[in-house]
Structures are given as structure tokens and as C-alpha cells.
């Protein structure tokens, strides 16, 4: 597990211009060997294939040059010199961009070229940054410096956000001040960066009447405290290992989650606490949760974990299911909130014993399926930037 008590969390979401299969915006993230992280949000002119190529090229070039040791100023200078201009559109560049580089000590520098001014939130309120203009390759680039305290958030977005609603629900689009008010109203320490971006982009989509007139992307970056979680799935291969692993499991800091009926019975005996079943089926496809005093969440096993796996995959994509699992009380939704939004450091204890209940004729579940689901879920969590440790027994 990581030793730092805080971490950088980021998440982004895009919607495409109506009728386009590709998004003309692109987000690129890279981490240097010294621990600094570079974020680039680029917006290609127009929409469709050409815009997608240009934004991808701009963001990739910037990250690559910075990774190879060029300063941000040198990288910006090289890129701006390479970018052609659209003479038929008033000599605007073929791609705009915003760069945010955050050092290991959480000091940051932001460079903005023709994108809307980012929103920096501290304590749930905007703290307006001081941008100073400079000419790089005859282009005006705005630069600001800031230090990320715990809980600070930086929200970058393309001009599809400030254009939201033009010709649909609003006459002149969504002004930046209104976007700031919207983000301030959402301020919540438990809201992940991905879900913050999801809320903003979904609101833009609503203003567009679900017919976006421009590609719209939001990238949210947040410094947050690390939050541990402990998950136990399945009984140990050898029964004599149950007590030692349970002692180790409950000695760890953070919430404790138990998945699977057999595992719950073992935990119940160890804690000398009864299992109290619930009869509420909020989602008929998800088995109900149980309760054991001393355990934060007790769910069914494979069916619930497989559902959480599908939610994790959706979370990294368009995150459409978030508006359901964010408030529902079934076992998969509760576990998704813990794993996807709240936890940053996850310890998974996996018992490798074959469950006799799964061997009954027609069950269609075996140890290989269980291991595949757990492996796939932990890999998805790692892709989100979470620290995941898996121990098999």
C-alpha cells in the first residue's frame, strides 16, 4: 500500500457532437518517474474525425515532450509552432488546450490556450487563480500557479460546456459564473473526481436537450485523503487458516466487507454474532444483503461481485449507471459506492476453497468463474488509480 496519506484523483467524461461517432476533445494523463503528473485537455476545431485527430495529436505531443524532459514552455512553444491555423475561421488554431502539471509536493502550474478558464475549488468555493499572459510563438498563453491542499479540486472543461443550451434551452449558453455556481452546489468531500465530471457533463447534455451542438469534456482533479477498505470473498482452502486470516482481516483499518454466504457464516462464528438477513429486494436481480454486528457490509458473493464489475466498467466509460447506484440500497450499489467512490486503498482477501453450493447441478458457477470475476474487478480498480492488494488463501 502507498505510504502517502493523500493522493491525486482524477476523472473525466465527454459527450460527442450530435451525429458524430468520435469526440473532438481528448484528455491525456502521464506520470513522470519523479512523481509529477501532467494533465492535458485538448479541443480540436470543429467536430468529428479531424477534430479528434487534432486534439489527440496535440495532447499526446505535449505529454510526450514533457515526459522526455522538455519544460512546459518549450513543449508549448514547439506545439504552437506546429499547429496550423484555420484562415477561414478567423485564424484560430486547429486545437486549443489546457495543461496542468502537478508536482509530487502538490504544487501545480496551469497553462491555458483558448480553452475556458478552469475552476479551482477550495472548501467548496471558487478560489479565482491569477493568470498572467505571455506570448509563446506569437500565441497568447495564460499561466497560473497554485498549491493543492487536501480537498482542493480543479475542474477543466472545453467550450462545449459554456456553449451548452445555445439554440435549445438557453439563448446565450451557460455562462462560466453559472458553471461555477453549479460546481459549488455539488461540493462534497465524498464525491469522486469522476462523478463530479459526470454531473457537469450530464447537466450540459440536459441543456443541449440531449442533442449536443458541440463536443463537451470535463476533467476534474482532486487531492484527497487516502481511504482504506478491506474485502473478504470466500472461505480459505484449509479450514485451519480461517482464524488466522480473520484476525488479520479485522485488525486492518477501514471498513470491512464480507461477500458470500459461506464466508458470512465463518465470520459470524468468529465474531460470535448472528447473521440477520434482510428481505428487501430493491433490485430483483441482486440478492439481499445481510447484517453482522462488527461488519460494515455483508453481501452475497458471485452475482453481486459480477454486477459491481459491470458497474466498474461503466464507471470508466460514460458512467451512466452512476445515477442509479449512487443512491440505491441493494448490495451491489452499496459495494460500488465503497469500492468506486469512497476507497482509495483496497485489501482483498480471497479464499480459494471450492463452494459446495456452487457445484449443484445447473448452478453454472465454479472456482474459475469466481477467480475471473475477482481478478477482472481488481484490475478495473487499478485502472482507476486505486492501490489494490490481493491475497489468496
Coordinates of C-alpha atoms in Angstrom, one line a residue:
X1 CA 0.0 0.0 0.0
X2 CA 1.1 3.6 -0.7
X3 CA 2.7 5.4 2.3
X4 CA 1.4 8.9 1.4
X5 CA -1.7 9.8 3.4
X6 CA -3.1 11.8 0.5
X7 CA -3.4 11.3 -3.3
X8 CA -4.4 12.8 -6.5
X9 CA -7.6 11.6 -8.0
X10 CA -8.8 12.5 -11.5
X11 CA -11.7 11.6 -13.7
X12 CA -13.1 12.9 -17.0
X13 CA -16.2 12.4 -19.2
X14 CA -17.0 13.5 -22.8
X15 CA -20.1 13.7 -24.9
X16 CA -19.9 13.9 -28.7
X17 CA -21.4 16.4 -31.1
X18 CA -24.7 15.1 -32.3
X19 CA -24.3 12.7 -35.1
X20 CA -20.5 12.1 -34.5
X21 CA -19.0 8.8 -33.5
X22 CA -15.7 10.4 -32.4
X23 CA -15.2 13.1 -29.8
X24 CA -13.2 16.2 -30.9
X25 CA -11.8 16.6 -27.4
X26 CA -9.1 14.5 -25.8
X27 CA -7.7 14.0 -22.4
X28 CA -4.1 12.7 -21.9
X29 CA -2.6 12.0 -18.5
X30 CA 1.0 10.9 -17.8
X31 CA 3.2 10.5 -14.7
X32 CA 6.9 11.2 -14.7
X33 CA 9.4 9.0 -12.9
X34 CA 9.9 11.8 -10.4
X35 CA 6.2 11.5 -9.4
X36 CA 4.9 14.6 -11.2
X37 CA 1.6 14.2 -13.1
X38 CA 0.8 16.1 -16.3
X39 CA -2.8 16.5 -17.4
X40 CA -3.7 17.8 -20.9
X41 CA -7.2 18.7 -22.1
X42 CA -7.3 19.5 -25.9
X43 CA -10.2 20.6 -28.0
X44 CA -9.8 20.1 -31.8
X45 CA -11.5 22.7 -34.0
X46 CA -14.9 21.6 -35.3
X47 CA -16.1 18.0 -34.6
X48 CA -15.7 14.5 -35.9
X49 CA -12.7 12.7 -37.2
X50 CA -10.5 15.6 -38.0
X51 CA -11.1 17.3 -34.6
X52 CA -10.4 14.0 -32.8
X53 CA -7.1 13.6 -34.6
X54 CA -6.0 17.1 -33.9
X55 CA -6.9 17.1 -30.2
X56 CA -5.3 13.6 -29.7
X57 CA -2.2 14.8 -31.5
X58 CA -1.9 18.0 -29.5
X59 CA -2.4 16.3 -26.1
X60 CA -0.1 13.4 -26.9
X61 CA 2.7 15.6 -28.2
X62 CA 2.6 17.8 -25.1
X63 CA 2.7 14.9 -22.7
X64 CA 5.4 13.1 -24.6
X65 CA 7.6 16.2 -24.8
X66 CA 7.2 16.9 -21.1
X67 CA 7.9 13.2 -20.3
X68 CA 11.1 13.4 -22.4
X69 CA 12.5 16.3 -20.3
X70 CA 11.3 19.5 -22.1
X71 CA 9.9 22.2 -20.0
X72 CA 6.3 23.0 -20.3
X73 CA 7.2 26.3 -22.0
X74 CA 9.4 24.5 -24.5
X75 CA 6.7 22.0 -25.2
X76 CA 4.0 24.6 -25.7
X77 CA 6.3 26.6 -27.9
X78 CA 7.0 23.5 -30.1
X79 CA 3.3 22.6 -30.3
X80 CA 2.1 26.1 -31.1
X81 CA 4.6 26.3 -33.9
X82 CA 3.3 23.0 -35.3
X83 CA -0.4 23.8 -35.0
X84 CA -1.8 25.2 -38.2
X85 CA -4.5 27.9 -38.2
X86 CA -7.9 27.9 -39.8
X87 CA -7.8 31.0 -42.0
X88 CA -11.5 30.6 -42.9
X89 CA -12.4 30.8 -39.2
X90 CA -10.5 33.9 -38.3
X91 CA -7.1 32.4 -37.9
X92 CA -8.0 30.3 -34.9
X93 CA -5.7 27.4 -34.0
X94 CA -6.7 23.9 -35.0
X95 CA -6.6 22.8 -31.4
X96 CA -6.9 24.6 -28.1
X97 CA -5.5 23.1 -24.9
X98 CA -5.1 23.4 -21.1
X99 CA -2.1 21.8 -19.3
X100 CA -1.9 21.2 -15.6
X101 CA 1.3 19.8 -14.2
X102 CA 1.2 18.8 -10.5
X103 CA 4.5 18.0 -8.8
X104 CA 5.0 15.3 -6.1
X105 CA 4.7 18.0 -3.4
X106 CA 1.2 19.1 -4.9
X107 CA 2.5 22.4 -6.2
X108 CA 1.0 23.0 -9.7
X109 CA 1.3 25.1 -12.8
X110 CA -1.5 25.6 -15.3
X111 CA -1.2 26.8 -18.9
X112 CA -4.3 27.7 -20.8
X113 CA -4.6 28.3 -24.5
X114 CA -8.0 29.4 -25.7
X115 CA -10.0 27.0 -23.5
X116 CA -12.4 28.3 -20.9
X117 CA -10.7 29.4 -17.7
X118 CA -10.6 26.3 -15.3
X119 CA -12.4 26.5 -12.0
X120 CA -10.4 25.9 -8.8
X121 CA -12.4 25.0 -5.7
X122 CA -11.2 25.2 -2.1
X123 CA -13.6 24.5 0.7
X124 CA -16.4 24.1 -1.8
X125 CA -16.0 27.7 -3.1
X126 CA -14.2 29.0 -6.2
X127 CA -10.8 30.5 -5.5
X128 CA -10.0 32.5 -8.6
X129 CA -6.5 32.0 -9.8
X130 CA -4.3 34.8 -11.1
X131 CA -3.4 34.1 -14.7
X132 CA -0.6 36.1 -16.4
X133 CA -0.5 36.2 -20.2
X134 CA 2.7 35.6 -22.2
X135 CA 3.4 35.3 -25.9
X136 CA 4.7 31.9 -27.0
X137 CA 5.3 31.6 -30.7
X138 CA 3.1 34.6 -31.2
X139 CA 0.2 33.0 -29.3
X140 CA -1.1 34.3 -26.0
X141 CA -0.9 31.6 -23.4
X142 CA -2.2 32.2 -19.8
X143 CA -0.3 30.8 -16.9
X144 CA -1.2 30.3 -13.2
X145 CA 0.4 28.7 -10.2
X146 CA -1.4 27.1 -7.3
X147 CA -0.8 24.6 -4.4
X148 CA -3.3 21.8 -3.9
X149 CA -4.4 21.5 -0.3
X150 CA -6.3 18.4 0.8
X151 CA -9.8 18.6 -0.6
X152 CA -8.9 21.1 -3.4
X153 CA -10.4 20.5 -6.8
X154 CA -9.5 21.8 -10.3
X155 CA -12.2 21.5 -13.0
X156 CA -11.1 21.9 -16.6
X157 CA -13.7 21.9 -19.5
X158 CA -13.9 22.6 -23.2
X159 CA -16.1 25.4 -24.7
X160 CA -18.8 22.9 -25.3
X161 CA -19.7 23.5 -21.7
X162 CA -20.1 27.2 -21.9
X163 CA -22.0 26.8 -25.2
X164 CA -24.4 24.3 -23.7
X165 CA -28.0 25.3 -24.4
X166 CA -27.5 27.7 -27.2
X167 CA -30.4 27.3 -29.6
X168 CA -32.1 24.8 -27.2
X169 CA -32.8 25.8 -23.7
X170 CA -30.7 29.0 -23.4
X171 CA -30.2 32.0 -25.6
X172 CA -26.5 32.6 -25.0
X173 CA -25.3 29.4 -23.5
X174 CA -24.2 28.5 -20.0
X175 CA -22.0 31.3 -18.6
X176 CA -18.9 30.5 -16.6
X177 CA -20.4 32.1 -13.5
X178 CA -23.3 29.6 -13.7
X179 CA -21.0 26.7 -14.1
X180 CA -19.1 27.9 -11.0
X181 CA -22.3 28.1 -9.0
X182 CA -23.3 24.6 -10.2
X183 CA -19.9 23.1 -9.1
X184 CA -20.1 24.9 -5.8
X185 CA -23.5 23.4 -5.2
X186 CA -22.1 20.0 -5.8
X187 CA -19.2 20.4 -3.3
X188 CA -18.9 17.2 -1.3
X189 CA -15.8 15.6 0.2
X190 CA -17.0 12.2 -0.7
X191 CA -17.8 13.0 -4.4
X192 CA -15.2 11.5 -6.6
X193 CA -13.5 13.4 -9.4
X194 CA -15.1 11.1 -12.0
X195 CA -18.6 11.7 -10.6
X196 CA -18.0 15.5 -10.4
X197 CA -17.1 15.4 -14.1
X198 CA -20.2 13.2 -14.8
X199 CA -22.5 15.7 -13.1
X200 CA -21.2 18.6 -15.1
X201 CA -21.2 16.9 -18.5
X202 CA -24.7 15.4 -17.8
X203 CA -26.0 18.9 -17.0
X204 CA -24.5 20.2 -20.2
X205 CA -26.2 17.3 -22.1
X206 CA -29.5 18.3 -20.5
X207 CA -29.1 21.9 -21.5
X208 CA -28.5 20.6 -25.1
X209 CA -31.8 18.6 -24.8
X210 CA -29.6 15.5 -25.3
X211 CA -28.7 16.9 -28.8
X212 CA -25.2 18.3 -28.1
X213 CA -24.2 21.0 -30.5
X214 CA -20.6 20.7 -29.6
X215 CA -18.2 18.1 -28.1
X216 CA -18.1 18.7 -24.4
X217 CA -15.5 17.4 -22.0
X218 CA -14.8 17.9 -18.3
X219 CA -11.7 16.8 -16.5
X220 CA -11.7 17.0 -12.7
X221 CA -8.6 16.7 -10.5
X222 CA -8.8 16.4 -6.7
X223 CA -6.4 15.9 -3.8
X224 CA -8.0 13.7 -1.3
X225 CA -7.1 11.7 1.8
X226 CA -6.4 8.0 1.3
X227 CA -9.2 5.8 2.5
X228 CA -8.7 2.1 3.2
X229 CA -11.2 -0.7 2.6
X230 CA -11.0 -4.4 3.4
X231 CA -12.9 -7.0 1.3
X232 CA -13.1 -10.7 2.1
X233 CA -14.5 -13.2 -0.5
X234 CA -14.8 -16.9 0.0
X235 CA -13.6 -19.4 2.6
X236 CA -9.9 -20.4 2.9
X237 CA -8.7 -23.6 1.2
X238 CA -7.8 -25.1 4.6
X239 CA -10.3 -24.6 7.4
X240 CA -7.4 -24.2 9.9
X241 CA -6.4 -21.0 8.1
X242 CA -9.8 -19.3 8.8
X243 CA -9.0 -18.0 12.3
X244 CA -5.5 -16.5 11.4
X245 CA -6.8 -14.8 8.3
X246 CA -9.9 -13.4 10.2
X247 CA -7.7 -12.0 12.9
X248 CA -5.5 -10.3 10.3
X249 CA -8.6 -9.1 8.3
X250 CA -10.3 -7.4 11.3
X251 CA -7.0 -5.9 12.6
X252 CA -6.8 -3.7 9.5
X253 CA -8.0 -0.1 9.5
X254 CA -11.0 0.9 7.4
X255 CA -14.5 -0.6 6.7
X256 CA -14.8 -4.4 6.5
X257 CA -16.9 -6.0 3.7
X258 CA -17.7 -9.7 3.5
X259 CA -19.0 -11.3 0.3
X260 CA -20.6 -14.7 0.1
X261 CA -22.9 -16.8 2.3
X262 CA -20.3 -19.3 3.4
X263 CA -17.9 -16.5 4.3
X264 CA -20.6 -14.7 6.3
X265 CA -21.2 -17.9 8.3
X266 CA -17.5 -18.2 9.1
X267 CA -17.3 -14.5 10.1
X268 CA -20.5 -14.9 12.2
X269 CA -18.9 -17.8 14.2
X270 CA -15.6 -15.9 14.6
X271 CA -17.3 -12.7 15.9
X272 CA -19.9 -14.7 17.8
X273 CA -22.6 -12.5 16.2
X274 CA -25.8 -13.7 14.4
X275 CA -26.5 -13.2 10.8
X276 CA -29.5 -11.0 10.3
X277 CA -31.0 -11.4 6.8
X278 CA -32.9 -8.6 5.0
X279 CA -35.9 -9.3 2.9
X280 CA -35.9 -6.2 0.8
X281 CA -35.3 -6.9 -2.9
X282 CA -34.8 -3.4 -4.3
X283 CA -33.3 -5.0 -7.4
X284 CA -34.7 -8.5 -8.1
X285 CA -31.5 -9.5 -9.9
X286 CA -29.3 -8.7 -6.8
X287 CA -29.6 -11.0 -3.7
X288 CA -30.4 -9.0 -0.5
X289 CA -27.7 -8.0 2.0
X290 CA -27.3 -9.4 5.5
X291 CA -26.1 -7.8 8.7
X292 CA -23.5 -9.0 11.2
X293 CA -22.5 -6.8 14.1
X294 CA -18.9 -5.7 13.6
X295 CA -19.0 -5.9 9.8
X296 CA -19.8 -2.8 7.7
X297 CA -21.4 -4.7 4.8
X298 CA -22.4 -8.3 4.1
X299 CA -23.4 -9.2 0.6
X300 CA -24.0 -12.3 -1.5
X301 CA -20.9 -13.4 -3.5
X302 CA -20.5 -14.0 -7.2
X303 CA -23.8 -12.5 -8.5
X304 CA -23.2 -9.3 -6.5
X305 CA -19.5 -9.0 -7.5
X306 CA -20.3 -9.6 -11.1
X307 CA -22.7 -6.7 -11.0
X308 CA -20.2 -4.5 -9.4
X309 CA -17.7 -5.5 -12.1
X310 CA -20.2 -4.2 -14.8
X311 CA -20.7 -1.0 -12.8
X312 CA -16.9 -0.5 -12.6
X313 CA -16.6 -0.9 -16.4
X314 CA -19.4 1.6 -16.9
X315 CA -17.8 4.0 -14.4
X316 CA -14.7 4.3 -16.5
X317 CA -16.8 4.8 -19.6
X318 CA -19.9 7.0 -19.8
X319 CA -20.8 6.3 -16.1
X320 CA -24.5 6.2 -17.0
X321 CA -25.3 3.8 -14.2
X322 CA -24.0 6.2 -11.6
X323 CA -27.3 7.9 -11.3
X324 CA -28.8 4.6 -10.1
X325 CA -26.1 3.1 -7.8
X326 CA -25.3 6.4 -6.2
X327 CA -28.4 6.2 -4.1
X328 CA -29.8 2.6 -4.3
X329 CA -29.6 0.3 -1.3
X330 CA -29.1 -3.1 -2.9
X331 CA -25.8 -4.9 -2.2
X332 CA -24.2 -4.2 -5.5
X333 CA -24.9 -0.4 -5.2
X334 CA -23.6 -0.3 -1.6
X335 CA -20.5 -2.1 -2.6
X336 CA -20.0 0.0 -5.7
X337 CA -20.1 3.2 -3.6
X338 CA -17.5 1.8 -1.3
X339 CA -15.1 0.5 -4.0
X340 CA -15.6 3.0 -6.8
X341 CA -16.1 6.3 -4.9
X342 CA -15.0 6.1 -1.3
X343 CA -12.0 3.8 -1.1
X344 CA -8.5 4.5 -2.4
X345 CA -6.5 1.6 -0.9
X346 CA -8.2 -1.8 -1.1
X347 CA -7.1 -5.0 0.5
X348 CA -8.8 -8.1 -0.9
X349 CA -8.6 -11.5 0.8
X350 CA -9.7 -14.3 -1.5
X351 CA -10.5 -17.7 -0.2
X352 CA -9.8 -20.4 -2.8
X353 CA -12.0 -23.2 -1.3
X354 CA -14.5 -24.8 -3.7
X355 CA -18.0 -23.8 -2.6
X356 CA -20.2 -27.0 -2.5
X357 CA -23.3 -24.8 -3.1
X358 CA -21.9 -23.9 -6.5
X359 CA -21.4 -27.5 -7.5
X360 CA -25.0 -28.3 -7.6
X361 CA -26.4 -29.4 -11.0
X362 CA -27.4 -26.3 -13.0
X363 CA -25.6 -23.7 -10.9
X364 CA -23.1 -22.9 -13.7
X365 CA -20.7 -21.4 -11.2
X366 CA -17.2 -22.7 -10.4
X367 CA -14.0 -21.6 -8.8
X368 CA -12.6 -20.4 -12.2
X369 CA -15.5 -18.1 -12.7
X370 CA -15.2 -16.7 -9.2
X371 CA -11.4 -16.1 -9.7
X372 CA -12.0 -14.5 -13.1
X373 CA -14.6 -12.1 -11.7
X374 CA -12.4 -11.1 -8.8
X375 CA -9.3 -10.7 -11.0
X376 CA -11.3 -8.6 -13.5
X377 CA -12.7 -6.4 -10.8
X378 CA -9.4 -5.7 -9.1
X379 CA -7.8 -4.9 -12.5
X380 CA -10.6 -2.3 -13.1
X381 CA -10.0 -0.8 -9.7
X382 CA -6.3 -0.5 -10.5
X383 CA -7.1 1.3 -13.8
X384 CA -8.9 3.9 -11.7
X385 CA -5.7 4.7 -9.9
X386 CA -6.6 2.8 -6.7
X387 CA -4.0 0.9 -4.7
X388 CA -5.2 -2.8 -4.6
X389 CA -3.6 -5.7 -2.8
X390 CA -4.9 -9.2 -3.3
X391 CA -4.1 -12.1 -1.0
X392 CA -5.2 -15.7 -1.8
X393 CA -5.6 -18.3 0.8

